[in-house]
XYZ file of C-alpha atoms in Angstrom:
203
model
C -9.428 -8.942 15.462
C -11.097 -10.982 12.733
C -9.132 -9.035 10.127
C -5.853 -9.746 11.878
C -6.640 -13.450 12.290
C -7.481 -13.686 8.585
C -4.164 -12.213 7.469
C -2.076 -14.114 10.004
C -3.644 -17.276 8.613
C -2.911 -16.250 5.015
C 0.755 -15.565 5.700
C 1.089 -18.698 7.834
C -0.387 -21.086 5.272
C 0.464 -19.682 1.824
C 3.793 -19.068 0.140
C 4.452 -15.728 -1.540
C 3.555 -17.150 -4.956
C 0.279 -18.621 -3.666
C -1.311 -15.183 -3.209
C -2.844 -13.198 -6.056
C -1.028 -9.922 -5.338
C 2.476 -11.382 -5.743
C 4.941 -9.425 -7.895
C 8.578 -10.373 -8.284
C 9.355 -6.700 -8.926
C 6.943 -3.822 -8.129
C 7.819 -1.824 -11.246
C 4.765 0.460 -11.211
C 5.370 1.611 -7.649
C 9.125 1.976 -8.078
C 8.716 3.965 -11.300
C 6.234 6.313 -9.631
C 8.475 6.888 -6.608
C 11.610 7.511 -8.664
C 9.727 9.905 -10.989
C 9.040 12.123 -7.958
C 12.807 12.625 -7.515
C 12.525 12.274 -3.765
C 15.793 12.553 -1.851
C 17.196 9.199 -0.786
C 16.532 10.056 2.873
C 12.835 10.813 2.220
C 10.520 9.159 4.732
C 8.590 6.501 2.795
C 5.915 4.284 4.327
C 4.347 1.241 2.672
C 0.887 0.370 3.984
C -0.176 -3.278 4.023
C 2.955 -4.219 2.136
C 3.129 -7.700 3.622
C 6.197 -9.460 2.297
C 6.201 -7.637 -1.050
C 9.426 -6.732 -2.811
C 9.013 -2.953 -2.608
C 11.376 -2.641 0.358
C 14.016 -4.727 -1.435
C 13.761 -2.550 -4.542
C 13.943 0.743 -2.651
C 16.888 -0.422 -0.543
C 18.694 -1.422 -3.742
C 18.080 2.094 -5.087
C 19.652 3.612 -1.983
C 16.632 4.847 -0.042
C 17.473 4.975 3.652
C 14.334 5.964 5.566
C 11.800 3.203 4.933
C 8.843 1.982 7.002
C 6.560 -0.976 6.351
C 3.247 -1.339 8.170
C 1.244 -4.544 8.062
C -1.471 -6.112 10.182
C 0.266 -9.498 10.030
C 3.254 -10.204 12.255
C 3.861 -13.343 10.201
C 4.174 -11.298 6.997
C 6.752 -9.075 8.645
C 8.642 -12.111 9.934
C 8.807 -13.379 6.358
C 10.155 -10.178 4.862
C 12.679 -9.779 7.665
C 13.954 -13.292 7.008
C 14.247 -12.572 3.290
C 16.010 -9.236 3.742
C 18.481 -10.642 6.259
C 20.890 -7.957 7.464
C 19.133 -5.359 5.284
C 16.055 -5.683 7.522
C 17.865 -3.501 10.031
C 17.513 -0.606 7.592
C 13.690 -0.757 7.630
C 11.281 0.215 10.410
C 8.559 -2.425 10.761
C 5.181 -1.728 12.366
C 2.638 -4.457 13.135
C -0.733 -2.720 13.173
C -4.157 -2.607 11.620
C -4.077 0.542 9.490
C -7.143 1.858 11.334
C -5.242 1.615 14.639
C -2.180 3.421 13.267
C -1.342 6.607 15.132
C 1.650 8.122 13.323
C 4.317 9.610 15.570
C 6.112 11.271 12.659
C 5.249 12.715 9.278
C 6.114 10.995 6.032
C 7.114 12.324 2.636
C 5.527 9.492 0.671
C 2.631 7.132 1.479
C 2.355 3.979 -0.629
C -0.605 1.607 -0.576
C -1.079 -1.118 -3.150
C -4.076 -3.346 -2.406
C -4.688 -2.505 1.254
C -7.149 0.396 1.026
C -9.735 -1.496 -1.026
C -10.300 -3.976 1.829
C -11.982 -1.164 3.788
C -15.599 -1.347 2.657
C -17.366 0.628 5.399
C -17.811 4.378 4.817
C -16.698 5.247 8.348
C -13.534 3.176 8.001
C -12.762 4.754 4.644
C -13.026 8.258 6.083
C -10.894 7.167 9.034
C -8.214 5.968 6.617
C -8.236 9.295 4.760
C -7.866 11.133 8.084
C -4.886 8.941 9.032
C -3.204 9.645 5.685
C -3.771 13.373 6.138
C -2.332 13.287 9.640
C 0.678 11.234 8.578
C 1.795 13.246 5.537
C 4.277 16.088 5.524
C 2.872 19.355 4.140
C 4.545 18.581 0.807
C 3.876 14.861 0.992
C 2.817 12.561 -1.840
C 0.525 9.532 -1.914
C 0.107 6.606 -4.303
C -3.002 4.467 -3.834
C -3.459 1.260 -5.838
C -6.913 -0.327 -5.632
C -9.086 -2.616 -7.700
C -10.791 -0.556 -10.388
C -14.468 -0.761 -11.264
C -13.383 -3.336 -13.860
C -11.465 -5.375 -11.306
C -12.428 -8.209 -8.940
C -15.070 -7.794 -6.270
C -13.300 -10.091 -3.825
C -9.718 -10.824 -2.846
C -8.385 -13.479 -0.487
C -11.983 -14.486 0.197
C -12.883 -10.987 1.417
C -15.167 -8.363 -0.090
C -13.374 -5.314 -1.458
C -14.458 -1.880 -2.646
C -13.873 -0.998 -6.285
C -12.883 2.541 -7.227
C -13.057 4.933 -10.144
C -10.739 7.895 -10.595
C -13.495 10.333 -9.661
C -14.423 8.393 -6.532
C -10.852 8.441 -5.260
C -10.433 12.108 -6.145
C -13.517 13.063 -4.172
C -12.367 11.102 -1.125
C -9.053 12.935 -0.919
C -9.949 16.333 -2.426
C -10.126 18.247 0.860
C -6.404 18.065 1.546
C -4.858 16.584 -1.604
C -4.594 17.432 -5.285
C -4.894 14.624 -7.783
C -1.547 14.005 -9.468
C -2.620 11.570 -12.154
C -4.383 8.199 -12.396
C -3.855 5.174 -14.588
C -5.174 1.634 -14.776
C -3.041 -1.475 -15.009
C -3.675 -5.173 -15.484
C -1.964 -7.260 -12.833
C -1.190 -10.820 -13.915
C -1.532 -13.115 -10.907
C 0.557 -16.253 -10.327
C -2.600 -18.233 -11.191
C -2.853 -16.890 -14.746
C -5.746 -14.518 -14.031
C -5.856 -10.764 -14.607
C -6.858 -8.126 -12.056
C -7.446 -4.554 -13.174
C -5.955 -2.000 -10.780
C -6.439 1.745 -10.572
C -3.442 3.751 -9.351
C -3.949 7.371 -8.301
C -1.311 9.761 -7.096
C -2.017 12.697 -4.802
C -0.004 15.631 -3.534
C -0.714 17.457 -0.289
C -2.224 20.895 -0.884
């Protein structure tokens, strides 16, 4: 409940450009998704997407089977308002990721800057189990976290930094690593955050 209250407060008191993770266009994520050559009706879920512009970009590219999950109802209100009529083309789920019980299987799981807020080993393993349960047998994953050169806190909360090997080991039981790369994210405040993106494919 504390986690939910924190994020409801963030999205109730800050504009989209007053948060460090803001991007006017999520080029890295879009480029990764399009490089997979997924069909336009592929089931794509964005975890902790808040009011990011990934849904806008994917809708503009013609994707038709999109889901956004976020712990904050306020964040989802904001993206619905921005999308207008297009919001009807997206399934929205208000849930803590650790409470998510998928009722269908997805072709692609996207998470930029949600996973690293889970700092407890039990929660991390729970997240991996949820991903495994939610992915189609040929499903793909893209996880974007702070690297071991990135910040140690975000939005006033502790985060967990990751290396490529650490992420690989977490997911190795059911997923094959499909490439990793680091990227500097330039925040609206003029600071730089180093991210690690790793892709995985279901074995």
